[in-house]
Tab-separated table of C-alpha atoms and ligand atoms in Angstrom:
chain	number	residue	atom	x	y	z
A	1	MET	CA	36.991	-83.471	62.058
A	2	ALA	CA	33.188	-84.906	62.945
A	3	VAL	CA	34.659	-88.263	62.968
A	4	GLU	CA	37.987	-86.700	65.730
A	5	ALA	CA	36.088	-85.259	68.205
A	6	ALA	CA	33.480	-87.791	69.435
A	7	LEU	CA	36.648	-90.159	69.610
A	8	ALA	CA	38.688	-87.275	71.628
A	9	GLY	CA	38.443	-88.064	75.058
A	10	SER	CA	37.813	-92.623	74.157
A	11	PRO	CA	40.522	-94.791	74.099
A	12	MET	CA	40.158	-95.894	71.094
A	13	LYS	CA	43.676	-95.257	68.639
A	14	THR	CA	43.742	-93.315	65.016
A	15	THR	CA	46.885	-93.637	64.127
A	16	TYR	CA	49.436	-96.912	63.868
A	17	ILE	CA	53.620	-95.941	64.138
A	18	GLY	CA	53.238	-97.914	61.198
A	19	ALA	CA	52.166	-95.519	59.268
A	20	VAL	CA	54.089	-93.329	60.651
A	21	GLN	CA	57.057	-94.415	60.008
A	22	SER	CA	55.963	-94.940	55.868
A	23	GLY	CA	55.866	-91.396	56.217
A	24	GLU	CA	51.950	-91.200	56.506
A	25	HIS	CA	52.152	-88.644	59.058
A	26	ASP	CA	55.397	-86.322	57.871
A	27	GLY	CA	55.851	-82.372	59.780
A	28	GLU	CA	51.909	-83.515	61.880
A	29	GLN	CA	51.112	-84.063	64.870
A	30	VAL	CA	49.962	-86.986	66.222
A	31	THR	CA	48.812	-89.032	69.497
A	32	LEU	CA	50.297	-92.478	69.559
A	33	LYS	CA	49.392	-96.037	71.881
A	34	GLY	CA	51.566	-98.340	72.681
A	35	TRP	CA	54.146	-98.991	75.235
A	36	VAL	CA	58.229	-99.009	76.268
A	37	LYS	CA	60.640	-101.000	74.205
A	38	ARG	CA	63.203	-98.867	75.653
A	39	SER	CA	64.344	-96.683	77.890
A	40	ARG	CA	67.399	-94.337	78.293
A	41	GLY	CA	68.096	-91.023	79.857
A	42	ASN	CA	69.263	-88.152	82.487
A	43	ASN	CA	67.293	-85.633	83.748
A	44	ASN	CA	65.921	-83.296	81.344
A	45	LEU	CA	66.123	-86.238	78.800
A	46	ARG	CA	64.937	-89.066	76.958
A	47	PHE	CA	64.555	-91.027	74.723
A	48	ILE	CA	61.837	-93.995	74.770
A	49	VAL	CA	61.535	-96.331	72.233
A	50	MET	CA	57.479	-97.015	71.992
A	51	ARG	CA	56.356	-100.316	70.640
A	52	ASP	CA	52.207	-101.342	68.748
A	53	SER	CA	51.713	-104.046	66.849
A	54	THR	CA	53.203	-102.087	63.385
A	55	GLY	CA	56.603	-101.257	64.822
A	56	THR	CA	58.684	-99.369	66.167
A	57	ILE	CA	59.724	-95.528	66.981
A	58	GLN	CA	62.317	-92.805	68.894
A	59	CYS	CA	60.540	-90.585	71.066
A	60	VAL	CA	62.406	-87.894	72.009
A	61	VAL	CA	61.223	-86.483	76.101
A	62	LYS	CA	62.648	-83.375	77.288
A	63	ARG	CA	61.495	-81.899	80.834
A	64	ASN	CA	61.441	-77.997	79.999
A	65	ILE	CA	58.005	-79.165	77.258
A	66	VAL	CA	56.593	-81.838	79.294
A	67	GLY	CA	56.852	-80.841	82.317
A	68	ASP	CA	58.029	-82.200	85.855
A	69	GLU	CA	54.996	-84.548	86.308
A	70	ALA	CA	55.083	-86.207	83.005
A	71	PHE	CA	58.933	-86.039	83.131
A	72	THR	CA	58.510	-88.316	86.107
A	73	ALA	CA	56.610	-90.450	85.270
A	74	LEU	CA	58.106	-91.208	81.314
A	75	SER	CA	61.159	-91.316	82.921
A	76	GLU	CA	59.756	-94.275	85.539
A	77	ALA	CA	57.632	-96.584	83.372
A	78	LEU	CA	59.539	-99.508	82.409
A	79	ILE	CA	59.613	-101.942	79.735
A	80	GLU	CA	56.465	-103.155	78.868
A	81	SER	CA	54.780	-100.295	80.806
A	82	SER	CA	51.745	-98.737	77.897
A	83	LEU	CA	51.790	-94.991	77.642
A	84	GLU	CA	50.484	-92.252	75.657
A	85	LEU	CA	51.694	-89.390	74.062
A	86	VAL	CA	50.973	-86.375	71.673
A	87	GLY	CA	54.218	-85.647	69.593
A	88	GLU	CA	55.480	-83.617	66.502
A	89	VAL	CA	56.917	-86.327	63.706
A	90	LYS	CA	60.272	-85.984	62.201
A	91	VAL	CA	61.494	-87.218	59.806
A	92	ASP	CA	65.422	-87.927	60.693
A	93	GLU	CA	67.401	-89.887	58.265
A	94	ARG	CA	69.697	-90.246	61.433
A	95	ALA	CA	66.569	-92.653	62.940
A	96	GLN	CA	65.080	-95.905	63.266
A	97	GLY	CA	62.954	-96.676	60.403
A	98	GLY	CA	63.264	-92.589	59.821
A	99	HIS	CA	61.091	-91.099	61.595
A	100	GLU	CA	61.079	-89.315	65.054
A	101	ILE	CA	58.608	-88.296	67.308
A	102	GLY	CA	59.306	-85.209	69.716
A	103	VAL	CA	56.620	-85.535	72.704
A	104	VAL	CA	54.771	-82.205	73.659
A	105	SER	CA	52.366	-84.241	76.077
A	106	ALA	CA	52.379	-88.232	77.146
A	107	ALA	CA	50.887	-90.259	80.740
A	108	VAL	CA	51.135	-93.063	81.933
A	109	ILE	CA	48.610	-95.741	80.708
A	110	GLY	CA	48.833	-99.149	82.537
A	111	GLY	CA	52.000	-99.200	84.903
A	112	VAL	CA	54.598	-102.029	85.280
A	113	ASN	CA	55.355	-102.688	89.510
A	114	PRO	CA	59.649	-102.188	89.911
A	115	GLU	CA	59.254	-104.717	91.869
A	116	ARG	CA	57.968	-107.481	88.759
A	117	PRO	CA	59.990	-105.236	85.778
A	118	PHE	CA	58.924	-107.715	82.600
A	119	PRO	CA	60.869	-111.173	82.582
A	120	ILE	CA	61.497	-111.657	79.333
A	121	THR	CA	64.511	-109.493	78.959
A	122	GLU	CA	67.204	-110.195	76.167
A	123	SER	CA	69.927	-112.130	78.159
A	124	ALA	CA	66.245	-114.306	78.812
A	125	MET	CA	66.103	-114.484	74.864
A	126	ALA	CA	69.801	-114.474	74.071
A	127	ALA	CA	70.164	-117.820	76.156
A	128	ALA	CA	67.255	-119.522	73.957
A	129	ASP	CA	69.492	-118.073	71.008
A	130	GLY	CA	66.455	-118.153	68.662
A	131	GLY	CA	64.484	-121.790	70.209
A	132	GLU	CA	62.590	-121.989	73.404
A	133	THR	CA	63.623	-122.839	76.990
A	134	GLU	CA	61.453	-123.850	79.342
A	135	PHE	CA	61.203	-120.711	81.010
A	136	LEU	CA	60.174	-118.767	77.380
A	137	LEU	CA	57.578	-121.742	77.053
A	138	ASP	CA	56.507	-121.395	80.733
A	139	HIS	CA	55.989	-117.227	80.454
A	140	ARG	CA	54.453	-117.626	77.106
A	141	HIS	CA	52.153	-114.853	77.550
A	142	LEU	CA	54.155	-112.149	77.992
A	143	TYR	CA	56.693	-114.096	75.238
A	144	LEU	CA	54.624	-112.873	72.868
A	145	ARG	CA	55.035	-109.822	72.664
A	146	THR	CA	58.297	-110.025	71.475
A	147	SER	CA	59.570	-108.879	68.127
A	148	ARG	CA	59.873	-112.583	66.496
A	149	MET	CA	57.314	-114.355	67.962
A	150	THR	CA	54.847	-111.108	67.029
A	151	THR	CA	56.203	-111.699	63.593
A	152	MET	CA	55.138	-115.740	63.397
A	153	LEU	CA	51.893	-114.663	64.472
A	154	GLN	CA	51.225	-112.023	61.506
A	155	ILE	CA	52.954	-115.227	59.260
A	156	ARG	CA	50.450	-117.535	60.506
A	157	SER	CA	48.082	-115.369	59.537
A	158	SER	CA	48.204	-114.438	56.773
A	159	VAL	CA	48.931	-118.458	56.212
A	160	PHE	CA	45.410	-119.193	57.697
A	161	GLY	CA	43.868	-116.066	55.169
A	162	ALA	CA	45.485	-117.369	51.624
A	163	ILE	CA	44.350	-120.292	51.958
A	164	HIS	CA	40.023	-119.242	53.158
A	165	GLY	CA	41.226	-117.433	49.756
A	166	TYR	CA	42.190	-120.373	47.498
A	167	PHE	CA	38.855	-122.196	48.796
A	168	ARG	CA	36.069	-119.200	48.593
A	169	ASP	CA	37.604	-118.497	45.625
A	170	LEU	CA	36.691	-121.784	43.840
A	171	ASP	CA	33.278	-121.864	45.470
A	172	PHE	CA	34.601	-124.109	48.392
A	173	VAL	CA	31.165	-123.523	51.334
A	174	GLU	CA	33.300	-123.677	54.630
A	175	TYR	CA	32.055	-126.289	57.508
A	176	GLN	CA	32.419	-127.873	60.484
A	177	ALA	CA	32.551	-130.821	62.387
A	178	PRO	CA	32.122	-132.487	66.226
A	179	ASN	CA	35.046	-132.344	67.988
A	180	PHE	CA	33.347	-134.672	70.207
A	181	VAL	CA	33.248	-137.650	68.184
A	182	ALA	CA	32.516	-142.067	68.634
A	183	GLY	CA	35.314	-142.719	66.523
A	184	ALA	CA	39.065	-142.556	64.985
A	185	VAL	CA	40.150	-141.652	61.954
A	186	GLU	CA	43.679	-141.686	62.597
A	187	GLY	CA	43.886	-145.422	64.437
A	188	GLY	CA	43.605	-146.217	67.746
A	189	SER	CA	46.867	-145.166	69.318
A	190	THR	CA	46.967	-141.408	69.225
A	191	LEU	CA	42.936	-140.336	70.697
A	192	PHE	CA	42.201	-138.715	73.194
A	193	GLU	CA	39.477	-140.059	75.238
A	194	VAL	CA	37.806	-138.298	77.210
A	195	PRO	CA	34.692	-138.713	79.493
A	196	TYR	CA	30.836	-138.230	78.062
A	197	PHE	CA	28.650	-139.094	80.999
A	198	GLY	CA	28.920	-141.506	81.749
A	199	LYS	CA	30.093	-142.714	78.370
A	200	LYS	CA	32.929	-142.248	76.220
A	201	ALA	CA	34.454	-139.702	73.914
A	202	TYR	CA	37.245	-138.976	71.989
A	203	LEU	CA	38.258	-136.035	70.911
A	204	THR	CA	38.357	-135.376	66.981
A	205	GLN	CA	41.439	-135.790	65.180
A	206	SER	CA	39.904	-135.214	61.559
A	207	TRP	CA	36.794	-133.539	60.130
A	208	GLN	CA	37.601	-135.707	57.298
A	209	LEU	CA	34.351	-138.589	57.810
A	210	TYR	CA	31.907	-135.734	59.111
A	211	ALA	CA	32.698	-133.719	55.834
A	212	GLU	CA	32.700	-136.766	53.622
A	213	ALA	CA	28.483	-137.102	55.908
A	214	ALA	CA	27.285	-133.256	53.833
A	215	MET	CA	29.579	-134.282	51.321
A	216	PRO	CA	26.734	-135.697	48.912
A	217	ALA	CA	25.119	-132.241	50.188
A	218	LEU	CA	27.612	-129.523	48.970
A	219	GLU	CA	29.857	-131.327	46.642
A	220	ARG	CA	33.067	-128.728	47.275
A	221	LEU	CA	33.754	-128.603	50.921
A	222	TYR	CA	36.678	-126.378	53.075
A	223	THR	CA	37.023	-125.987	56.779
A	224	ILE	CA	40.345	-125.140	59.336
A	225	ALA	CA	39.994	-126.295	62.535
A	226	PRO	CA	42.238	-127.885	65.547
A	227	SER	CA	42.587	-130.765	65.623
A	228	PHE	CA	43.517	-133.375	68.381
A	229	ARG	CA	46.422	-136.435	68.067
A	230	ALA	CA	47.780	-138.119	71.266
A	231	GLU	CA	51.406	-137.451	70.478
A	232	LYS	CA	53.665	-139.047	72.603
A	233	SER	CA	56.852	-138.558	72.031
A	234	ARG	CA	57.675	-134.900	70.943
A	235	THR	CA	58.746	-133.602	67.960
A	236	ARG	CA	59.436	-130.738	66.140
A	237	ARG	CA	56.695	-131.299	63.776
A	238	HIS	CA	53.720	-132.975	65.983
A	239	LEU	CA	51.311	-131.209	68.477
A	240	THR	CA	48.531	-132.788	70.357
A	241	GLU	CA	46.434	-130.289	68.919
A	242	PHE	CA	47.271	-128.780	65.775
A	243	TRP	CA	45.029	-126.446	63.461
A	244	HIS	CA	43.877	-128.460	60.000
A	245	ALA	CA	43.142	-127.261	56.734
A	246	GLU	CA	40.532	-129.620	55.705
A	247	MET	CA	38.965	-130.265	52.155
A	248	GLU	CA	36.728	-132.378	50.867
A	249	LEU	CA	35.371	-132.857	46.518
A	250	ALA	CA	32.725	-135.084	45.322
A	251	TRP	CA	33.372	-136.325	41.581
A	252	ALA	CA	37.287	-136.190	42.155
A	253	ASN	CA	40.271	-138.291	41.655
A	254	ASN	CA	43.093	-138.244	43.147
A	255	ASP	CA	45.164	-136.246	40.101
A	256	GLU	CA	42.750	-133.138	41.136
A	257	ILE	CA	42.468	-133.181	44.772
A	258	MET	CA	46.526	-133.544	44.633
A	259	SER	CA	46.296	-130.540	42.035
A	260	HIS	CA	44.646	-128.621	44.785
A	261	GLY	CA	46.508	-129.297	47.184
A	262	GLU	CA	49.611	-127.897	45.504
A	263	GLY	CA	47.178	-124.947	44.308
A	264	VAL	CA	47.568	-124.086	48.058
A	265	VAL	CA	50.756	-124.304	49.336
A	266	ARG	CA	51.747	-122.138	46.224
A	267	ARG	CA	48.803	-119.746	46.727
A	268	ILE	CA	50.042	-119.456	50.639
A	269	ALA	CA	53.743	-119.128	49.243
A	270	LYS	CA	52.548	-116.361	47.276
A	271	THR	CA	50.742	-114.669	49.014
A	272	LEU	CA	53.430	-114.538	52.273
A	273	LEU	CA	55.956	-112.573	48.795
A	274	ASP	CA	53.232	-110.290	48.815
A	275	GLU	CA	52.094	-109.782	52.753
A	276	ARG	CA	54.331	-110.078	55.067
A	277	SER	CA	57.863	-110.070	52.182
A	278	ASP	CA	59.664	-107.663	55.885
A	279	GLU	CA	59.000	-110.294	57.938
A	280	LEU	CA	60.112	-113.384	56.339
A	281	ALA	CA	63.167	-111.804	55.736
A	282	SER	CA	63.599	-109.926	59.656
A	283	LEU	CA	63.873	-114.052	59.766
A	284	ASP	CA	66.401	-114.234	58.603
A	285	ARG	CA	64.063	-116.414	55.660
A	286	ASP	CA	65.356	-116.978	52.423
A	287	LEU	CA	62.773	-115.432	49.659
A	288	ASP	CA	64.245	-117.004	46.828
A	289	LEU	CA	63.175	-120.014	48.342
A	290	VAL	CA	59.504	-118.856	48.650
A	291	ALA	CA	59.508	-117.509	44.926
A	292	ARG	CA	60.529	-121.044	44.163
A	293	TYR	CA	57.189	-122.411	46.506
A	294	ALA	CA	55.274	-120.470	45.195
A	295	ASP	CA	56.834	-120.773	40.921
A	296	ASN	CA	57.172	-123.519	40.395
A	297	PRO	CA	54.648	-126.841	39.722
A	298	TYR	CA	54.970	-129.953	42.251
A	299	PRO	CA	56.221	-133.404	40.663
A	300	ARG	CA	54.219	-136.534	42.087
A	301	MET	CA	56.503	-140.056	42.559
A	302	ARG	CA	54.952	-143.701	43.717
A	303	TYR	CA	55.573	-144.810	46.460
A	304	ASP	CA	57.776	-147.900	45.147
A	305	GLU	CA	59.511	-145.199	43.477
A	306	ALA	CA	60.422	-143.060	47.253
A	307	VAL	CA	61.312	-146.575	48.213
A	308	GLU	CA	64.122	-147.929	46.226
A	309	THR	CA	65.249	-144.475	45.942
A	310	LEU	CA	66.069	-145.196	50.141
A	311	GLN	CA	67.373	-148.436	49.612
A	312	GLY	CA	69.476	-147.694	47.420
A	313	MET	CA	70.881	-144.591	49.419
A	314	GLY	CA	70.880	-147.761	51.756
A	315	VAL	CA	68.590	-146.497	54.046
A	316	ASP	CA	67.003	-149.300	55.872
A	317	VAL	CA	63.300	-149.563	54.884
A	318	GLU	CA	60.925	-152.155	53.266
A	319	TRP	CA	57.647	-151.921	50.986
A	320	GLY	CA	54.718	-151.405	53.048
A	321	GLN	CA	56.030	-149.451	55.827
A	322	ASP	CA	54.603	-146.195	56.225
A	323	LEU	CA	57.705	-143.132	55.822
A	324	ASP	CA	58.126	-141.879	59.840
A	325	TYR	CA	60.176	-139.331	59.386
A	326	SER	CA	63.896	-139.819	59.632
A	327	LYS	CA	63.311	-141.748	55.839
A	328	GLU	CA	60.742	-138.640	54.589
A	329	LYS	CA	64.026	-136.855	56.061
A	330	VAL	CA	66.989	-138.473	53.854
A	331	LEU	CA	64.124	-137.979	50.477
A	332	THR	CA	63.562	-135.046	51.133
A	333	ALA	CA	66.737	-133.963	51.776
A	334	ASP	CA	67.779	-133.379	47.659
A	335	PHE	CA	63.817	-131.373	46.275
A	336	ASP	CA	63.981	-128.091	45.007
A	337	VAL	CA	60.603	-127.730	45.512
A	338	PRO	CA	57.780	-130.513	47.897
A	339	HIS	CA	56.843	-133.370	46.379
A	340	PHE	CA	54.021	-135.636	46.700
A	341	LEU	CA	54.737	-139.379	46.775
A	342	THR	CA	51.252	-141.043	45.840
A	343	HIS	CA	50.458	-145.213	46.064
A	344	TYR	CA	50.954	-146.689	48.902
A	345	PRO	CA	51.019	-150.208	49.401
A	346	LYS	CA	47.470	-151.171	51.430
A	347	VAL	CA	49.108	-152.157	54.179
A	348	ALA	CA	50.189	-148.669	55.384
A	349	LYS	CA	47.146	-146.853	55.591
A	350	PRO	CA	43.505	-147.347	57.319
A	351	PHE	CA	40.664	-148.530	55.437
A	352	TYR	CA	39.078	-145.014	53.889
A	353	HIS	CA	41.867	-145.619	51.251
A	354	ARG	CA	40.118	-146.044	48.286
A	355	VAL	CA	41.479	-148.947	46.425
A	356	ASP	CA	43.698	-148.811	43.415
A	357	PRO	CA	41.329	-151.134	40.939
A	358	ASP	CA	44.388	-151.420	38.158
A	359	ASP	CA	46.155	-152.966	41.598
A	360	ASP	CA	44.435	-154.338	45.198
A	361	ALA	CA	48.017	-154.068	46.824
A	362	TYR	CA	47.985	-150.226	46.589
A	363	VAL	CA	45.505	-147.344	47.876
A	364	LEU	CA	44.484	-144.614	44.909
A	365	CYS	CA	46.374	-141.294	48.193
A	366	HIS	CA	49.259	-139.230	48.868
A	367	ASP	CA	51.200	-137.130	51.031
A	368	LEU	CA	53.072	-134.072	49.962
A	369	LEU	CA	56.797	-133.907	51.684
A	370	ALA	CA	58.263	-130.597	52.175
A	371	PRO	CA	61.901	-130.355	51.313
A	372	GLU	CA	64.763	-128.310	53.365
A	373	GLY	CA	64.121	-131.349	55.318
A	374	TYR	CA	61.030	-130.492	56.869
A	375	GLY	CA	58.996	-133.446	55.499
A	376	GLU	CA	55.124	-134.016	55.335
A	377	ILE	CA	52.586	-131.423	55.559
A	378	ILE	CA	49.533	-133.122	53.719
A	379	GLY	CA	47.921	-136.520	54.248
A	380	GLY	CA	45.235	-137.099	51.277
A	381	GLY	CA	43.762	-139.306	48.723
A	382	GLU	CA	40.154	-140.930	46.919
A	383	ARG	CA	38.402	-141.989	49.901
A	384	THR	CA	37.108	-145.748	49.631
A	385	TRP	CA	33.215	-144.995	48.312
A	386	SER	CA	31.248	-147.843	47.696
A	387	GLU	CA	28.849	-149.610	50.529
A	388	GLU	CA	30.524	-153.619	49.652
A	389	GLU	CA	33.922	-151.690	49.606
A	390	ILE	CA	33.587	-150.099	52.460
A	391	LEU	CA	32.542	-153.162	54.540
A	392	ALA	CA	35.400	-154.491	52.903
A	393	ARG	CA	37.746	-152.615	54.578
A	394	ILE	CA	36.653	-151.746	57.546
A	395	ASP	CA	36.034	-156.236	57.953
A	396	GLU	CA	39.183	-156.542	56.975
A	397	GLU	CA	41.125	-154.017	59.110
A	398	ASN	CA	38.869	-155.350	62.429
A	399	VAL	CA	37.960	-151.913	62.341
A	400	PRO	CA	34.645	-152.470	64.863
A	401	ARG	CA	31.230	-150.894	62.229
A	402	GLU	CA	29.033	-149.512	65.076
A	403	PRO	CA	30.662	-146.506	65.891
A	404	TYR	CA	31.069	-146.316	61.742
A	405	GLN	CA	27.665	-147.042	60.743
A	406	PHE	CA	26.793	-143.055	60.127
A	407	TYR	CA	29.402	-143.385	57.554
A	408	ILE	CA	28.548	-146.620	56.462
A	409	ASP	CA	24.867	-145.259	55.494
A	410	THR	CA	26.438	-142.821	53.510
A	411	ARG	CA	27.937	-144.798	51.123
A	412	ALA	CA	24.162	-146.462	50.822
A	413	TYR	CA	22.872	-143.771	49.592
A	414	GLY	CA	24.123	-142.308	46.322
A	415	GLY	CA	27.914	-143.059	47.179
A	416	VAL	CA	29.531	-140.939	44.119
A	417	PRO	CA	33.317	-140.996	44.051
A	418	HIS	CA	35.602	-138.195	45.701
A	419	GLY	CA	38.974	-137.689	48.155
A	420	GLY	CA	40.184	-134.683	49.711
A	421	PHE	CA	43.177	-134.419	52.294
A	422	GLY	CA	44.602	-132.154	55.536
A	423	LEU	CA	46.957	-129.494	55.677
A	424	GLY	CA	48.346	-128.990	59.111
A	425	VAL	CA	48.330	-125.149	59.310
A	426	ASP	CA	51.133	-124.421	62.193
A	427	ARG	CA	53.786	-127.451	60.105
A	428	VAL	CA	53.311	-125.124	57.256
A	429	VAL	CA	53.914	-122.170	59.078
A	430	SER	CA	57.082	-123.333	60.602
A	431	TRP	CA	58.287	-124.780	56.743
A	432	LEU	CA	58.021	-120.838	54.888
A	433	SER	CA	59.324	-119.593	57.885
A	434	GLY	CA	61.718	-121.441	57.786
A	435	ALA	CA	60.807	-121.849	62.192
A	436	ASP	CA	63.209	-125.080	63.976
A	437	HIS	CA	60.924	-126.184	65.663
A	438	ILE	CA	56.668	-125.975	65.153
A	439	ARG	CA	56.191	-125.012	69.253
A	440	GLU	CA	57.633	-121.518	67.741
A	441	VAL	CA	54.592	-120.208	65.521
A	442	ILE	CA	51.347	-120.532	67.217
A	443	PRO	CA	50.837	-118.915	69.894
A	444	PHE	CA	49.528	-122.064	72.847
A	445	PRO	CA	51.788	-124.780	71.552
A	446	ARG	CA	50.245	-127.718	73.342
A	447	ASP	CA	52.856	-131.479	73.496
A	448	SER	CA	52.522	-134.340	75.783
A	449	ARG	CA	54.506	-132.463	78.411
A	450	ARG	CA	52.566	-128.623	78.241
A	451	VAL	CA	48.939	-127.901	78.368
A	452	THR	CA	50.175	-124.347	80.369
A	453	PRO	CA	49.895	-121.089	79.927
B	1	ATP	P1	52.906	-138.031	60.959
B	1	ATP	O1	52.908	-139.774	59.932
B	1	ATP	O2	53.996	-136.962	60.175
B	1	ATP	O3	52.944	-138.103	62.332
B	1	ATP	P2	50.277	-138.049	59.983
B	1	ATP	O4	50.316	-139.039	58.839
B	1	ATP	O5	49.919	-138.599	61.727
B	1	ATP	O6	50.883	-136.831	59.910
B	1	ATP	P3	47.894	-137.233	58.616
B	1	ATP	O7	46.434	-138.157	59.446
B	1	ATP	O8	47.551	-137.546	57.150
B	1	ATP	O9	49.228	-137.397	59.203
B	1	ATP	O10	47.445	-135.491	59.106
B	1	ATP	C1	47.113	-134.704	58.185
B	1	ATP	C2	48.354	-133.477	58.052
B	1	ATP	O11	48.421	-133.004	59.496
B	1	ATP	C3	49.691	-134.027	58.681
B	1	ATP	O12	50.410	-134.250	56.920
B	1	ATP	C4	50.449	-132.673	58.629
B	1	ATP	O13	50.899	-132.004	57.825
B	1	ATP	C5	49.781	-132.321	59.704
B	1	ATP	N1	49.438	-133.379	60.334
B	1	ATP	C6	49.394	-134.600	61.565
B	1	ATP	N2	49.515	-134.310	62.829
B	1	ATP	C7	49.872	-133.221	63.329
B	1	ATP	C8	50.272	-133.140	64.754
B	1	ATP	N3	50.344	-133.926	65.086
B	1	ATP	N4	51.012	-131.956	64.982
B	1	ATP	C9	50.693	-131.623	63.650
B	1	ATP	N5	49.964	-131.601	62.429
B	1	ATP	C10	49.901	-132.629	62.725
B	2	MG	MG1	50.675	-138.893	62.818
């Protein structure tokens, strides 16, 4: 009571629609705050479906109870007007969610100008057919309020939580690298150049190289941070700014790194089943598939075997090529769980991948490929860790030494075997939610054609 008294007159909110719909307030009088989702009625009676971040509920407004002034204001409130109302919670089997509000008093808090009604109409959404038209992308700031986007953002939040939980449970330290850098991690073709006080800098493509510098200090480290890549072609799996979960682990080999990749992805699937089953079901996602990804081990296959399999299927692929999406798609079509591909040819990978001491045509690396045609979600492996080998690899690849001097130094002072991986968080959200396009799962997607809104 003391708390309620203290809150009287404050805009702070104490009751959410989700709690009302789950039966926590049956028979009580509650104050609800939210937005108009739908409204219909006549001169004396209105049915307003109110939404907030936790759900929707039908509110029944009668002129003879709320009075003329409030009734008129509510009747004129357009879709997405914000409201505050006091009402009685009634259990009603016929109502959506099983509850209804008998409104006692109400006020419009933030109205909508009738000359500019909310543009994201049901017909605009139907035209997009679950995908995203330019119109919806142009109005992304408003589209975020629709149930599909809200659901995606809730699922996304649980994925971030699961990643933090996985690494923190294992005593990994969260560590931040700079976003302005001097050298490439993933090759020059996707580098974003930025003017930097008369010099050139780049936006980081990965946290990895700077994490390796802290590896001798922290041994177990991870991050979730944006990475930037100037991806020219627009695909369903590439953004120019994406969220990258990366880890680096001292004294670890390729197999151990893969076990962590498998561990974190299975933890994400398990967390979604625990926290977001209703949301996944509302997107028509098959929960049995998500459970399969949570419960089963992920097989490991060498690159050579993958290439032979593809060649056997009549796919035009040569040994030595990195497998692009067209190949991954064919290969993963029959997978029932994600699979690791290991031991890529040295010629297909950048200098920091450690050469296999058993056969120097290969590097000790891995990609994790998701099923259902989603393809690569993780890239990782062991790092070249001795000073002698890193210098040889840098020279062999014709990479300039100068921007990487700090990286070379980390090997000169007590190098140790280590490795890590990068996981594309948006790609994982897209796969586990069953989205058609990576754009659907990030609030403001960035690609080669769009930096607005
Ligand atoms: P791809 O061949 O699909 O472009 P990559 O080999 O360039 O991927 P890595 O450099 O290994 O990817 O990056 C690690 C992970 O980051 C990838 O497995 C993927 O999940 C994610 N990722 C990479 N580039 C992008 C991007 N442009 N947009 C979204 N996620 C990405
Ligand atoms: Mg790439």
